[in-house]
PDB file of C-alpha atoms and ligand atoms in Angstrom:
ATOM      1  CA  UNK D   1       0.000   0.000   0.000  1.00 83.00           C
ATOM      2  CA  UNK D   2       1.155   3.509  -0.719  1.00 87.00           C
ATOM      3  CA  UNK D   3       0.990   5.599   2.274  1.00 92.00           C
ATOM      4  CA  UNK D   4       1.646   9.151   3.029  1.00 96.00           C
ATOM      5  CA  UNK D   5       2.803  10.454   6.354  1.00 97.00           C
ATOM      6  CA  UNK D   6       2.529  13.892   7.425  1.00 98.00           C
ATOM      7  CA  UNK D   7       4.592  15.273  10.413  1.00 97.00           C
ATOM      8  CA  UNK D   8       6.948  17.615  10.745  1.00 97.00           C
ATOM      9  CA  UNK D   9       8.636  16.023  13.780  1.00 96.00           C
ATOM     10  CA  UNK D  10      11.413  14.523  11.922  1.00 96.00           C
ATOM     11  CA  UNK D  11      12.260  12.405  14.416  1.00 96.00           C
ATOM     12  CA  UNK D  12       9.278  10.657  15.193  1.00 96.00           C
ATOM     13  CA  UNK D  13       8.666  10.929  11.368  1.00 97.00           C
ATOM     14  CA  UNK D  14      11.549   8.602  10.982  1.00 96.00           C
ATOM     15  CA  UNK D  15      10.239   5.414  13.208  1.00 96.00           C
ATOM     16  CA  UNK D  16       7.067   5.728  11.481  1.00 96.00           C
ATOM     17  CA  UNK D  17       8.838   5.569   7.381  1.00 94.00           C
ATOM     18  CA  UNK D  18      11.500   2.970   8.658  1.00 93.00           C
ATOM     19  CA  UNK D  19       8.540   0.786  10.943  1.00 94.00           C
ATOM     20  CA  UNK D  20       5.250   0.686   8.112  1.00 92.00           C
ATOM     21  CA  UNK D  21       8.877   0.546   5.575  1.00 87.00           C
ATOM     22  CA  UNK D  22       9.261  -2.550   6.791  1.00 87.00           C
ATOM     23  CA  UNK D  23       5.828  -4.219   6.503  1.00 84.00           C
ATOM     24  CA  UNK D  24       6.133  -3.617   3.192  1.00 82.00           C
ATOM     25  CA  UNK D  25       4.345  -0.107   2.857  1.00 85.00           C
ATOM     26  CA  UNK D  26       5.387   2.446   0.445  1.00 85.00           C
ATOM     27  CA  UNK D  27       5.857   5.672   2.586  1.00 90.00           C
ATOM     28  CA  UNK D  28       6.072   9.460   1.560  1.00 93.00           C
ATOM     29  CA  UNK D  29       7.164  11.479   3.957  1.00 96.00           C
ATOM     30  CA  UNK D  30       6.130  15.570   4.230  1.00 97.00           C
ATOM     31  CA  UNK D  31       6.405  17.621   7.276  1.00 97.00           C
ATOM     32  CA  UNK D  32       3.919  20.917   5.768  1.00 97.00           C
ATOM     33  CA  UNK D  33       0.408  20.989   4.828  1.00 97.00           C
ATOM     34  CA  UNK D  34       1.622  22.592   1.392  1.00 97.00           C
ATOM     35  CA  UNK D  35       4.223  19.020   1.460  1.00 97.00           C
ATOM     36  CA  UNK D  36       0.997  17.014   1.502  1.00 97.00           C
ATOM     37  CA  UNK D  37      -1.069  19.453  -1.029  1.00 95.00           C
ATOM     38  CA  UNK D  38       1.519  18.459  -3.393  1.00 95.00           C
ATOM     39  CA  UNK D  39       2.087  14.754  -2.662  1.00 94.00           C
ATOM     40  CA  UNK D  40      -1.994  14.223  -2.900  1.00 94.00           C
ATOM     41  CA  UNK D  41      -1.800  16.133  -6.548  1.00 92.00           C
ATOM     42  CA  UNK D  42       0.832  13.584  -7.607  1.00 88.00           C
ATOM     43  CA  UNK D  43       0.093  10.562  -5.932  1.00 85.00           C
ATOM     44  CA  UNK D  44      -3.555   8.435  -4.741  1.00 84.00           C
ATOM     45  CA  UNK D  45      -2.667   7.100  -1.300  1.00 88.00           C
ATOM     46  CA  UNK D  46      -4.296   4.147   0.740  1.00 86.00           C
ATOM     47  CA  UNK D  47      -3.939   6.154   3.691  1.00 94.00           C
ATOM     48  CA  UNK D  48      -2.589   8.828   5.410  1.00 97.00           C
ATOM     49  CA  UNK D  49      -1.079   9.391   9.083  1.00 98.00           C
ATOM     50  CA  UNK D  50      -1.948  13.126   9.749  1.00 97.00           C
ATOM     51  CA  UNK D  51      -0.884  15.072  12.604  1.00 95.00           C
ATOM     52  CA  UNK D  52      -2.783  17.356  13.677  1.00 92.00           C
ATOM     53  CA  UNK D  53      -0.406  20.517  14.287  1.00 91.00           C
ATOM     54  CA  UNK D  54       1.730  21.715  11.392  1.00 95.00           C
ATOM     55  CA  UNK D  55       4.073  24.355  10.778  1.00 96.00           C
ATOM     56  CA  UNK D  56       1.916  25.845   7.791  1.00 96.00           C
ATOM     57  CA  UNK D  57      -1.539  25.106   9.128  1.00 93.00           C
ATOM     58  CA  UNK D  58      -3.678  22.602  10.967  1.00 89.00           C
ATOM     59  CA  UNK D  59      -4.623  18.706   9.868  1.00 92.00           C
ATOM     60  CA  UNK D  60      -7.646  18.772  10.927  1.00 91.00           C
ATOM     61  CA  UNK D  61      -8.132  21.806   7.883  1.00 91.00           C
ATOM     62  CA  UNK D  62      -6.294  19.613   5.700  1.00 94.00           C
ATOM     63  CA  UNK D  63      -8.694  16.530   6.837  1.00 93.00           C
ATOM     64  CA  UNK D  64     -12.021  18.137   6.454  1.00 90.00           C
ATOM     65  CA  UNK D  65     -11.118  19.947   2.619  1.00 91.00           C
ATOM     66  CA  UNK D  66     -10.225  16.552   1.609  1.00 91.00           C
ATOM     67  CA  UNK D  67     -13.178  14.977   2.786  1.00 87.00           C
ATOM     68  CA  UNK D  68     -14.847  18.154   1.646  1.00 84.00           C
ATOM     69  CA  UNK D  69     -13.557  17.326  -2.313  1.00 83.00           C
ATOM     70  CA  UNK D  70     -14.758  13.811  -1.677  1.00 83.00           C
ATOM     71  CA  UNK D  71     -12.001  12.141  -0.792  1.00 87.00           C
ATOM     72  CA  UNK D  72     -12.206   9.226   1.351  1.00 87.00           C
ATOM     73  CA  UNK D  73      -8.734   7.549   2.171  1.00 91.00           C
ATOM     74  CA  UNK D  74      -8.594   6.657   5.525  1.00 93.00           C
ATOM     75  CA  UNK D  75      -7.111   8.710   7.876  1.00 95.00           C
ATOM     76  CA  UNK D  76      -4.952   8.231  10.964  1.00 96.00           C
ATOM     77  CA  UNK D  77      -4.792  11.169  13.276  1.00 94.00           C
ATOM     78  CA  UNK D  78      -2.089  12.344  15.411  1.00 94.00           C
ATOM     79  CA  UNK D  79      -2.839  14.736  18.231  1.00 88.00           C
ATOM     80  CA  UNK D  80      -0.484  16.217  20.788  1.00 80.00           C
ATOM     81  CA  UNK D  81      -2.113  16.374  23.256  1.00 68.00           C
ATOM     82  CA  UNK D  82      -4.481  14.036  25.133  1.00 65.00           C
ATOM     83  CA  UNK D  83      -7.298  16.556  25.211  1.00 67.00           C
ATOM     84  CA  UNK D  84     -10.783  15.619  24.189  1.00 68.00           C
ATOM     85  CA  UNK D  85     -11.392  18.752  21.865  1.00 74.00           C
ATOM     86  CA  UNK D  86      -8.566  17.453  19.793  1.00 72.00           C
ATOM     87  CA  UNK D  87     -10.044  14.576  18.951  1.00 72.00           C
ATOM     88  CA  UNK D  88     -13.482  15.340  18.448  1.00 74.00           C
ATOM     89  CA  UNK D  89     -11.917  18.122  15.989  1.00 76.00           C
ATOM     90  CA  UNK D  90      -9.842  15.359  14.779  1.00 76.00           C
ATOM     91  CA  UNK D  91     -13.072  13.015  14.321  1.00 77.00           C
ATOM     92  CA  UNK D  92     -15.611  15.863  13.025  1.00 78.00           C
ATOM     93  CA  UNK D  93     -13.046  16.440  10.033  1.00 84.00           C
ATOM     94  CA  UNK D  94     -13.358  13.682   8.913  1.00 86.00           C
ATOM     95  CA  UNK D  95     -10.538  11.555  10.374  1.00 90.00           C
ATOM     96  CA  UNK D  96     -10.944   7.671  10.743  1.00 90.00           C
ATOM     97  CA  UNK D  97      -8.909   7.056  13.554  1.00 90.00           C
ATOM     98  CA  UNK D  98      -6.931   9.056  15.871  1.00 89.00           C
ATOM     99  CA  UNK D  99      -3.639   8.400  17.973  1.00 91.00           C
ATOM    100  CA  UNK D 100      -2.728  10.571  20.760  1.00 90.00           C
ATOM    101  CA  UNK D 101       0.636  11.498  21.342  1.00 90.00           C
ATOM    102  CA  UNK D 102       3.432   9.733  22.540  1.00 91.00           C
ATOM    103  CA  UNK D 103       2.478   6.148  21.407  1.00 93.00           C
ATOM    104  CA  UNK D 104       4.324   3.326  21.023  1.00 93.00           C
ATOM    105  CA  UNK D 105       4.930   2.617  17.411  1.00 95.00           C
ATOM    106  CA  UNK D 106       3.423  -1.025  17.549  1.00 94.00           C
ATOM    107  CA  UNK D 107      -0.214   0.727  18.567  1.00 94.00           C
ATOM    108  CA  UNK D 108       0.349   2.809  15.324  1.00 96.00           C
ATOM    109  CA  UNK D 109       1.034   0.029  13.125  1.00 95.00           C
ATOM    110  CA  UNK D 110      -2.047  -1.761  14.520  1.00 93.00           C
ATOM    111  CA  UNK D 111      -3.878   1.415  13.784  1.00 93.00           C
ATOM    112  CA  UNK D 112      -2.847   1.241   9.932  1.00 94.00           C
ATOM    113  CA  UNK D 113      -3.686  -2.264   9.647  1.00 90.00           C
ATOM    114  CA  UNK D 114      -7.332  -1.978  11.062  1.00 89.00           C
ATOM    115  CA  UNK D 115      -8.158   1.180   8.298  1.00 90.00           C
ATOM    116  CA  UNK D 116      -6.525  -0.905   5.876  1.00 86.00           C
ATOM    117  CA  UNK D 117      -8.423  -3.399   6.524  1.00 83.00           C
ATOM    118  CA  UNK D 118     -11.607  -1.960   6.553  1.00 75.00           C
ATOM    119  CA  UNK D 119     -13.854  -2.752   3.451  1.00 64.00           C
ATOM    120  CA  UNK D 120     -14.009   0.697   1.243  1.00 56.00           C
ATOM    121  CA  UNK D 121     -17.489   0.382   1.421  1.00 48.00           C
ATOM    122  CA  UNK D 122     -17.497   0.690   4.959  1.00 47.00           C
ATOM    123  CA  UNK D 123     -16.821   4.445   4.917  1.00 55.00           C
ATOM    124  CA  UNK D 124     -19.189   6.707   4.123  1.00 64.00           C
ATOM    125  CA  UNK D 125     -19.307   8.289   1.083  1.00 76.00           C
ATOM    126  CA  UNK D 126     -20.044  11.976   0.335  1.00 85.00           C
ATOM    127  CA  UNK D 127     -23.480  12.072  -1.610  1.00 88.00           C
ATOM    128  CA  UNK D 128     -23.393  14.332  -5.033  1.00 90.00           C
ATOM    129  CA  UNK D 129     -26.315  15.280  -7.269  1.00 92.00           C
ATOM    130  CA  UNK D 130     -25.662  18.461  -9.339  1.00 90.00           C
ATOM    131  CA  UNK D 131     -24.702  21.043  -7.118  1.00 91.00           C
ATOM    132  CA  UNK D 132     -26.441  19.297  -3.926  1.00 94.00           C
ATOM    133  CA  UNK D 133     -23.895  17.564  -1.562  1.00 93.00           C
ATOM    134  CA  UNK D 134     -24.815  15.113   1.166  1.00 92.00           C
ATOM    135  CA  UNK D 135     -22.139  14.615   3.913  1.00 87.00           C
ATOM    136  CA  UNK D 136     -23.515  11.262   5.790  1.00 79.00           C
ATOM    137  CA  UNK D 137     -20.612  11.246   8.276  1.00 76.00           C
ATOM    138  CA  UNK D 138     -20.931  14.991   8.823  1.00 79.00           C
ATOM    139  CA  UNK D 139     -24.054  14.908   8.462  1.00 83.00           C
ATOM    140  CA  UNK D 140     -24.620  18.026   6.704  1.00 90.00           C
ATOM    141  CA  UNK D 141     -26.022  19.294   3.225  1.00 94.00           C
ATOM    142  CA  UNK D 142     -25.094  21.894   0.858  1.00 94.00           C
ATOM    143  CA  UNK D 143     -26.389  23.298  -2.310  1.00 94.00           C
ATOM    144  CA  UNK D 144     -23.473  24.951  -4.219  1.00 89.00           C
ATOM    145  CA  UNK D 145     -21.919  27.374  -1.765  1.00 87.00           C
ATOM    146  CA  UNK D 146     -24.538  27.421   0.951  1.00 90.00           C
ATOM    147  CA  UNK D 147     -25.055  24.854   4.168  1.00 92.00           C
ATOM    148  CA  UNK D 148     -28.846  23.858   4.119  1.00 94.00           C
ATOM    149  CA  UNK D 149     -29.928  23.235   7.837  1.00 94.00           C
ATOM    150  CA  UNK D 150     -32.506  19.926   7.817  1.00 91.00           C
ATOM    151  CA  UNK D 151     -34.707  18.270  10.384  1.00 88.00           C
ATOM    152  CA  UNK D 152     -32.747  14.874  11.172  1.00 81.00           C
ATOM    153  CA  UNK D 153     -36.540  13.297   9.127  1.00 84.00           C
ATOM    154  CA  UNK D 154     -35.810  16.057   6.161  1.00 90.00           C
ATOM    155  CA  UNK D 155     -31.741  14.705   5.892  1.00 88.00           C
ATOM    156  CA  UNK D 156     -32.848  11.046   6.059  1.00 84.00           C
ATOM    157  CA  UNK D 157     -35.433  12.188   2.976  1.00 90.00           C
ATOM    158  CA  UNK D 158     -32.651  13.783   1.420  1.00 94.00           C
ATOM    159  CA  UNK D 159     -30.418  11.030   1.895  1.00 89.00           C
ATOM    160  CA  UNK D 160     -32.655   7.905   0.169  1.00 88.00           C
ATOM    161  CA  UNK D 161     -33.370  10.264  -2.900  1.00 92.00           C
ATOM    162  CA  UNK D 162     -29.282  10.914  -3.299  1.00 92.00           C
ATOM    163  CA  UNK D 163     -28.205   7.019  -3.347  1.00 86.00           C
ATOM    164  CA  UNK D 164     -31.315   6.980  -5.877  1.00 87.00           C
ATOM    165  CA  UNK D 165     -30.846   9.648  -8.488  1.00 89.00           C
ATOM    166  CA  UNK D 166     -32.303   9.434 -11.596  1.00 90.00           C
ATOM    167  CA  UNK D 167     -34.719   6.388 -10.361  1.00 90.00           C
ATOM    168  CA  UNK D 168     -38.743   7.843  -9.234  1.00 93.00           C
ATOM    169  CA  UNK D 169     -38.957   6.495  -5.642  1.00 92.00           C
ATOM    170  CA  UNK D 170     -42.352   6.014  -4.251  1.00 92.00           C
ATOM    171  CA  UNK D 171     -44.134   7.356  -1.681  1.00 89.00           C
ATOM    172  CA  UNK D 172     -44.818   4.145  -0.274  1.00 83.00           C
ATOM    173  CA  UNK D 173     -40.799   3.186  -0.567  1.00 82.00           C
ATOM    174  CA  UNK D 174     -40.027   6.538   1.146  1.00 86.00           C
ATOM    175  CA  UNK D 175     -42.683   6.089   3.659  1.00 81.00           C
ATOM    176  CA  UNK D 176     -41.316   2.458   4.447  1.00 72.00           C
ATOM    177  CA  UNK D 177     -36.918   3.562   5.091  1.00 74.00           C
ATOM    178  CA  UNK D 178     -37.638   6.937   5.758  1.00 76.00           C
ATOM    179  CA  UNK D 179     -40.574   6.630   8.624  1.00 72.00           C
ATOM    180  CA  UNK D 180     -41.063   3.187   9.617  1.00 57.00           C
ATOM    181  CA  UNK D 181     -43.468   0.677   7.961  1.00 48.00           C
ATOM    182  CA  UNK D 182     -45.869   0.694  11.019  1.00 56.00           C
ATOM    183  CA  UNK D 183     -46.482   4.708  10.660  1.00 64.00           C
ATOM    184  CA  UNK D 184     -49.833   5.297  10.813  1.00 65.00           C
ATOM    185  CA  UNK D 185     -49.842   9.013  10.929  1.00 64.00           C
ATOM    186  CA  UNK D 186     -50.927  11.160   8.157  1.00 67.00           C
ATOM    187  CA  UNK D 187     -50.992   9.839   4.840  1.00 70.00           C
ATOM    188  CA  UNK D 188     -49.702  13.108   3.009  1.00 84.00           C
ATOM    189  CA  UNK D 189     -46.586  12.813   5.236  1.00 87.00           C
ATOM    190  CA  UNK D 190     -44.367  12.460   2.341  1.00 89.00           C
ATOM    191  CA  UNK D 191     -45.174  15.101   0.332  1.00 91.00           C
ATOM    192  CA  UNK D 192     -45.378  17.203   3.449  1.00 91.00           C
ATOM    193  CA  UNK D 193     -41.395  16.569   3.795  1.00 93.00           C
ATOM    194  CA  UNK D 194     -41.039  16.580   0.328  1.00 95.00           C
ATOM    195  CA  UNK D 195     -42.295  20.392   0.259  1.00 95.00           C
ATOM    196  CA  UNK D 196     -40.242  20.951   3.095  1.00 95.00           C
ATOM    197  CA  UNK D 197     -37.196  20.134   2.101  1.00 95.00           C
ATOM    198  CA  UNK D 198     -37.841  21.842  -1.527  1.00 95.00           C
ATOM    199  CA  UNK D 199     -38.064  24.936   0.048  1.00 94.00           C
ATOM    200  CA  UNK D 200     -35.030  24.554   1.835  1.00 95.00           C
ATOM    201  CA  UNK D 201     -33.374  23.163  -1.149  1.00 95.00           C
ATOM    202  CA  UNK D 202     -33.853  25.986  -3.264  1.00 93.00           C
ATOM    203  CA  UNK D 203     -31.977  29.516  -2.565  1.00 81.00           C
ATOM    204  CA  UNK D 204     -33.285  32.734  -4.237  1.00 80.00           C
ATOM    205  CA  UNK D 205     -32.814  31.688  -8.087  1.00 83.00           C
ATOM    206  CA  UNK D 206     -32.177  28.278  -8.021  1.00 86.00           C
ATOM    207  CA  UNK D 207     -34.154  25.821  -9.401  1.00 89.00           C
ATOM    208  CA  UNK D 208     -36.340  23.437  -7.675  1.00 92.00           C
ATOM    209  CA  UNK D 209     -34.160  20.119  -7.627  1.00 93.00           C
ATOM    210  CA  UNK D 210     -36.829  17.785  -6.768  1.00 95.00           C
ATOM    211  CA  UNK D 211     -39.162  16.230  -9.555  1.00 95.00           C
ATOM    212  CA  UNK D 212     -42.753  15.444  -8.345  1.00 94.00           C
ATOM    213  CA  UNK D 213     -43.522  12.357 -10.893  1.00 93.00           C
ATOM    214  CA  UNK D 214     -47.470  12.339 -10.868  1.00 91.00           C
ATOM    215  CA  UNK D 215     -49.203   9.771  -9.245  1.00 89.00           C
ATOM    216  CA  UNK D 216     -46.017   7.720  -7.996  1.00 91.00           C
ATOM    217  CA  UNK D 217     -43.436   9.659  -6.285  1.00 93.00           C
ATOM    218  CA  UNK D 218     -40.422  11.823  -6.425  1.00 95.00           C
ATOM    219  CA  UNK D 219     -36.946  11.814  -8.271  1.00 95.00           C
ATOM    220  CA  UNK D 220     -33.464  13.668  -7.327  1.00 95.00           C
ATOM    221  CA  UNK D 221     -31.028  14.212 -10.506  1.00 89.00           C
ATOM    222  CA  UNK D 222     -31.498  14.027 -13.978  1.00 72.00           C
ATOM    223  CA  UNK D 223     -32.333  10.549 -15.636  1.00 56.00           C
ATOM    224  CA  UNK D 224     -28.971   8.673 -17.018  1.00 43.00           C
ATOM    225  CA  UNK D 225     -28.504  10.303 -20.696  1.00 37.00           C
TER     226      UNK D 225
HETATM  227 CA1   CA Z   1       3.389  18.608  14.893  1.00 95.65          CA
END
């Protein structure tokens, strides 16, 4: 696996190249955030080890614009400190794992091996239809530029359209994995949420990215050309 390590202790930066070296890892090595810009422009990695304080910036920056861009190589965190708000920084950006400073390097390698490990569809994929992003891990939306604050019932709407787009999904499909298939409330439910979410969906000028199809349901994203 190719792996890219960013740290600008040199030292500690060392033991990490010569240890996942020898379990047969390929390692770059960069100690900046600009270091790591560059290496990700050249190279796709299987993972990174990320630390979270850098001479030209923060990780967990770096972290959450990657994520941001839709990229989803695991990532190992390394914090200084043993303080909680590191890590749940750490964790919101988007980080996989995190490893709090000092640590033995064994823990580290068995940190590597577990993310490498993990099945790619285990992560959690960033959502994209047109300009409308879906963050599942984040949970958050955005259309184009602009964060669109949902109801937790409105993002789990949201959320079964996206993995669908392009295919009509019934009401009584959304009704069944959004609500549960024993709701008995109101029967216009759906299209209640539907017109919810529309309206949230749409900024001054932007069109409406929701198609009502009459008399079955609702489709997100253009049909396959
Ligand atoms: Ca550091």
């Amino acid at each position: 696996m190719r792996l890219l390590l960013i740290e600008d202790d040199a030292s500690l930066a060392r033991v990490i190249v010569r240890g996942l070296g020898e379990e047969g890892h390929a390692v770059d090595h960069v100690g900046t955030v600009a270091g790591a810009d560059e290496a990700l422009s050249i190279h796709e990695y299987d993972l990174m080890v990320l630390d979270l304080g850098l001479p030209d910036g923060d990780g967990a920056r770096l972290c959450r614009t990657r994520r941001s861009q839709g990229d989803t190589t695991p990532i190992l965190m390394l914090t200084a400190r043993d303080d909680l708000s590191d890590k749940v920084a750490g964790l919101d950006a988007g980080a996989d794992d995190y490893l709090t400073k000092p640590f033995a390097y064994p823990e580290l390698a068995a940190r590597v091996r577990a993310l490498l490990r993990r099945p790619p569809s285990s992560t959690n994929p960033i959502l994209m239809v047109d300009d409308i992003r879906l963050d599942p891990a984040a949970h958050t939306v955005t259309r184009g530029a602009i964060l669109v604050p949902l109801t937790p019932r409105e993002f789990s709407l949201l959320d079964y359209l996206m993995r669908r787009s392009g295919e009509v999904c019934r009401r009584e499909d959304l009704l069944d994995h959004v609500w549960d298939a024993n709701y008995d409330g109101l029967s216009n439910v759906v299209d209640v949420h539907v017109a919810n979410l529309r309206r949230k969906l749409q900024g001054p000028g932007m069109d409406d990215p929701i198609e009502t199809v009459r008399g079955v349901g609702y489709r997100i994203g253009g049909l396959a050309a």
